[in-house]
Amino acid sequence: MSGTTVPNDVAYFKETIGPIWSAPLHNKDLVLKIRDNVLKNPTKYPTKDRLHGLLTSVSEEVQEDAPLYYTLPGLSKTLHCQQPRMDQVQVALINAGYNVSQSHKVPEAVKTNAPNHVVWDIMRSWRVNDNHDVGVNILAKEPAFEAQFSGKRPSADKEKALRFPKNPEAHWGPKSRARGLAPSELANVVEAQQEPEAKKPKVDE
């Protein structure tokens, strides 16, 4: 969870940085009124589809006891497992008796009033029952031989060479592509390159 501490047995910590706003972030009734106004006045709002989607997401968010949120990639990365689908985690939280929603800010976020240990229990269950976890499948098989990791390094006999040179300067890479000159710019260049015509001597009449 963003800004919270997970249980000790997870061996992964994030310290809380505060203070944070723990009260509801939105007034749901006001959000719905604004959304209705957008729907009733489509010509007034050129980006009505985006506004409608944003306001709908805001109105669906869990407000009570859920000031922060988890992310599915973050939960899965912590346990080194394949990421579950959003609907799977949501159903598991609902079946456990808690409210859950996404966040209007992060599509992969999980907002819930479930305590930390419930969320991690759900992820533990997913980790144990995940038959598609490549790491679990690999570790389930005993190694055919015992590897020896001490000995002479192969690099000791290699010819000395700068195999992986560093970039000569920071942010090294392709520059902006060349672009042609606009007609007005091209005319100025041509005019500047032309030699000025010699002034004709005045002829006395």
CSV table of C-alpha atoms in Angstrom, one decimal:
chain,number,residue,atom,x,y,z
A,1,MET,CA,0.0,0.0,0.0
A,2,SER,CA,1.4,3.4,-0.9
A,3,GLY,CA,2.9,4.9,2.3
A,4,THR,CA,2.1,2.0,4.7
A,5,THR,CA,4.0,-0.8,6.4
A,6,VAL,CA,3.4,-4.4,5.4
A,7,PRO,CA,3.6,-7.3,7.9
A,8,ASN,CA,7.0,-8.4,9.1
A,9,ASP,CA,6.7,-11.9,7.6
A,10,VAL,CA,6.6,-10.3,4.1
A,11,ALA,CA,10.1,-9.0,4.7
A,12,TYR,CA,9.3,-5.8,2.7
A,13,PHE,CA,8.8,-2.5,4.3
A,14,LYS,CA,7.6,1.0,3.4
A,15,GLU,CA,7.6,3.6,6.1
A,16,THR,CA,4.7,5.9,6.4
A,17,ILE,CA,5.4,9.5,5.3
A,18,GLY,CA,2.9,12.0,6.7
A,19,PRO,CA,0.8,13.6,7.6
A,20,ILE,CA,-1.9,12.4,5.1
A,21,TRP,CA,-5.5,13.3,4.5
A,22,SER,CA,-7.5,10.4,6.0
A,23,ALA,CA,-11.0,11.9,5.5
A,24,PRO,CA,-13.1,11.3,2.3
A,25,LEU,CA,-11.5,12.9,-0.8
A,26,HIS,CA,-14.7,13.7,-2.6
A,27,ASN,CA,-18.3,14.7,-2.0
A,28,LYS,CA,-20.0,11.9,-4.0
A,29,ASP,CA,-23.3,13.8,-4.3
A,30,LEU,CA,-21.5,16.8,-5.8
A,31,VAL,CA,-19.5,14.7,-8.2
A,32,LEU,CA,-22.7,13.0,-9.5
A,33,LYS,CA,-24.4,16.4,-10.0
A,34,ILE,CA,-21.4,17.6,-12.0
A,35,ARG,CA,-21.5,14.4,-14.1
A,36,ASP,CA,-25.2,14.9,-14.8
A,37,ASN,CA,-24.5,18.4,-15.9
A,38,VAL,CA,-21.9,17.2,-18.3
A,39,LEU,CA,-24.3,14.7,-19.8
A,40,LYS,CA,-27.1,17.2,-20.2
A,41,ASN,CA,-24.8,19.8,-21.8
A,42,PRO,CA,-22.6,17.9,-24.3
A,43,THR,CA,-21.9,20.9,-26.5
A,44,LYS,CA,-20.7,22.8,-23.6
A,45,TYR,CA,-17.9,20.3,-22.8
A,46,PRO,CA,-15.8,19.3,-25.8
A,47,THR,CA,-14.1,16.5,-23.7
A,48,LYS,CA,-17.4,15.2,-22.3
A,49,ASP,CA,-16.5,11.6,-22.7
A,50,ARG,CA,-13.3,12.0,-20.7
A,51,LEU,CA,-15.0,14.1,-18.1
A,52,HIS,CA,-17.8,11.5,-17.8
A,53,GLY,CA,-15.3,8.7,-17.3
A,54,LEU,CA,-13.3,10.6,-14.8
A,55,LEU,CA,-16.3,11.7,-12.7
A,56,THR,CA,-17.7,8.1,-12.8
A,57,SER,CA,-14.4,6.7,-11.5
A,58,VAL,CA,-14.3,9.3,-8.8
A,59,SER,CA,-17.9,8.5,-7.7
A,60,GLU,CA,-17.2,4.8,-7.5
A,61,GLU,CA,-14.2,5.1,-5.2
A,62,VAL,CA,-14.2,3.7,-1.7
A,63,GLN,CA,-14.2,6.7,0.6
A,64,GLU,CA,-14.4,5.4,4.2
A,65,ASP,CA,-11.2,4.0,5.8
A,66,ALA,CA,-9.3,3.9,2.5
A,67,PRO,CA,-7.2,7.1,2.2
A,68,LEU,CA,-4.5,5.3,0.2
A,69,TYR,CA,-4.4,2.4,-2.3
A,70,TYR,CA,-2.4,-0.7,-3.3
A,71,THR,CA,-1.3,-1.4,-6.8
A,72,LEU,CA,-1.5,-4.9,-8.4
A,73,PRO,CA,2.0,-4.6,-9.9
A,74,GLY,CA,3.4,-3.6,-6.5
A,75,LEU,CA,1.7,-6.4,-4.6
A,76,SER,CA,2.8,-9.0,-7.2
A,77,LYS,CA,6.4,-7.7,-7.3
A,78,THR,CA,6.7,-7.9,-3.6
A,79,LEU,CA,5.7,-11.6,-3.6
A,80,HIS,CA,7.5,-12.4,-7.0
A,81,CYS,CA,4.4,-13.8,-8.5
A,82,GLN,CA,2.3,-13.4,-11.6
A,83,GLN,CA,-0.1,-10.5,-11.3
A,84,PRO,CA,-3.7,-11.4,-10.7
A,85,ARG,CA,-6.5,-9.8,-12.6
A,86,MET,CA,-8.3,-6.8,-11.1
A,87,ASP,CA,-11.6,-8.6,-10.9
A,88,GLN,CA,-10.1,-11.6,-9.1
A,89,VAL,CA,-8.7,-9.4,-6.3
A,90,GLN,CA,-11.9,-7.4,-6.1
A,91,VAL,CA,-14.1,-10.5,-5.8
A,92,ALA,CA,-11.7,-11.9,-3.1
A,93,LEU,CA,-12.1,-8.7,-1.1
A,94,ILE,CA,-15.9,-8.6,-1.5
A,95,ASN,CA,-16.1,-12.3,-0.5
A,96,ALA,CA,-14.1,-11.4,2.6
A,97,GLY,CA,-16.7,-8.8,3.5
A,98,TYR,CA,-14.9,-5.6,2.5
A,99,ASN,CA,-15.5,-2.8,0.1
A,100,VAL,CA,-13.2,-2.3,-2.9
A,101,SER,CA,-12.8,-0.1,-5.9
A,102,GLN,CA,-10.2,1.2,-8.3
A,103,SER,CA,-8.8,4.7,-8.2
A,104,HIS,CA,-9.5,7.5,-10.7
A,105,LYS,CA,-5.8,8.2,-10.7
A,106,VAL,CA,-4.2,4.8,-11.3
A,107,PRO,CA,-6.1,2.1,-13.3
A,108,GLU,CA,-4.2,-0.7,-11.6
A,109,ALA,CA,-4.9,0.6,-8.1
A,110,VAL,CA,-7.0,-1.2,-5.4
A,111,LYS,CA,-8.7,1.0,-2.9
A,112,THR,CA,-10.3,-1.0,0.0
A,113,ASN,CA,-11.2,-0.7,3.6
A,114,ALA,CA,-9.7,-4.1,4.3
A,115,PRO,CA,-6.8,-4.1,6.7
A,116,ASN,CA,-3.3,-4.9,5.5
A,117,HIS,CA,-3.2,-8.4,6.7
A,118,VAL,CA,-6.4,-9.3,4.8
A,119,VAL,CA,-4.9,-8.0,1.5
A,120,TRP,CA,-1.7,-9.9,2.1
A,121,ASP,CA,-3.6,-13.1,3.0
A,122,ILE,CA,-5.4,-12.8,-0.4
A,123,MET,CA,-2.1,-12.3,-2.2
A,124,ARG,CA,-0.6,-15.3,-0.2
A,125,SER,CA,-3.5,-17.4,-1.4
A,126,TRP,CA,-3.0,-16.3,-4.9
A,127,ARG,CA,0.7,-17.0,-4.7
A,128,VAL,CA,0.1,-20.6,-3.4
A,129,ASN,CA,-2.6,-21.4,-5.9
A,130,ASP,CA,-1.1,-19.7,-9.0
A,131,ASN,CA,-0.2,-22.6,-11.3
A,132,HIS,CA,1.2,-20.2,-13.9
A,133,ASP,CA,3.9,-18.9,-11.6
A,134,VAL,CA,7.1,-19.6,-13.5
A,135,GLY,CA,9.3,-19.3,-10.4
A,136,VAL,CA,7.3,-21.8,-8.4
A,137,ASN,CA,7.3,-24.3,-11.3
A,138,ILE,CA,11.1,-24.0,-11.7
A,139,LEU,CA,11.8,-24.3,-8.0
A,140,ALA,CA,9.5,-27.3,-7.6
A,141,LYS,CA,12.0,-29.5,-9.5
A,142,GLU,CA,15.1,-30.6,-7.7
A,143,PRO,CA,18.4,-29.7,-9.4
A,144,ALA,CA,20.0,-32.6,-11.3
A,145,PHE,CA,23.5,-31.7,-10.0
A,146,GLU,CA,25.0,-29.4,-7.3
A,147,ALA,CA,26.5,-26.3,-8.9
A,148,GLN,CA,29.9,-25.1,-7.7
A,149,PHE,CA,30.2,-21.3,-7.6
A,150,SER,CA,33.9,-21.0,-6.5
A,151,GLY,CA,36.9,-21.2,-8.8
A,152,LYS,CA,38.9,-19.3,-11.4
A,153,ARG,CA,36.9,-16.6,-13.2
A,154,PRO,CA,36.8,-17.0,-17.0
A,155,SER,CA,37.5,-13.2,-17.3
A,156,ALA,CA,41.0,-13.7,-15.8
A,157,ASP,CA,42.4,-15.0,-19.2
A,158,LYS,CA,40.5,-12.5,-21.4
A,159,GLU,CA,42.3,-9.8,-23.3
A,160,LYS,CA,42.0,-6.5,-21.7
A,161,ALA,CA,39.7,-4.2,-23.6
A,162,LEU,CA,37.1,-1.6,-22.9
A,163,ARG,CA,34.1,-3.8,-23.8
A,164,PHE,CA,31.4,-1.6,-22.3
A,165,PRO,CA,32.5,2.0,-22.6
A,166,LYS,CA,30.4,4.7,-20.8
A,167,ASN,CA,28.7,7.4,-22.7
A,168,PRO,CA,30.9,10.4,-23.3
A,169,GLU,CA,28.4,12.8,-21.7
A,170,ALA,CA,25.2,12.7,-19.8
A,171,HIS,CA,22.0,12.1,-21.8
A,172,TRP,CA,24.0,10.8,-24.7
A,173,GLY,CA,21.9,9.5,-27.6
A,174,PRO,CA,20.2,10.5,-30.9
A,175,LYS,CA,19.6,14.2,-31.3
A,176,SER,CA,16.6,15.9,-32.7
A,177,ARG,CA,16.1,15.0,-36.3
A,178,ALA,CA,16.9,17.5,-39.0
A,179,ARG,CA,14.1,19.5,-40.4
A,180,GLY,CA,13.8,21.5,-43.6
A,181,LEU,CA,13.6,25.3,-43.6
A,182,ALA,CA,10.3,27.0,-44.0
A,183,PRO,CA,9.9,29.0,-47.3
A,184,SER,CA,10.3,32.3,-45.4
A,185,GLU,CA,13.5,31.1,-43.7
A,186,LEU,CA,14.9,29.7,-47.0
A,187,ALA,CA,14.3,33.1,-48.7
A,188,ASN,CA,16.2,34.9,-45.9
A,189,VAL,CA,19.2,32.5,-46.3
A,190,VAL,CA,19.3,32.9,-50.1
A,191,GLU,CA,19.1,36.7,-49.7
A,192,ALA,CA,21.9,36.8,-47.2
A,193,GLN,CA,24.2,34.7,-49.5
A,194,GLN,CA,23.7,36.9,-52.5
A,195,GLU,CA,26.2,39.7,-53.0
A,196,PRO,CA,24.7,43.2,-53.0
A,197,GLU,CA,24.5,44.7,-56.5
A,198,ALA,CA,27.0,47.5,-57.1
A,199,LYS,CA,25.4,50.9,-56.9
A,200,LYS,CA,25.2,52.5,-60.3
A,201,PRO,CA,27.0,55.9,-60.5
A,202,LYS,CA,24.8,58.8,-60.8
A,203,VAL,CA,24.8,60.4,-64.3
A,204,ASP,CA,24.7,64.1,-64.5
A,205,GLU,CA,21.9,65.3,-66.7
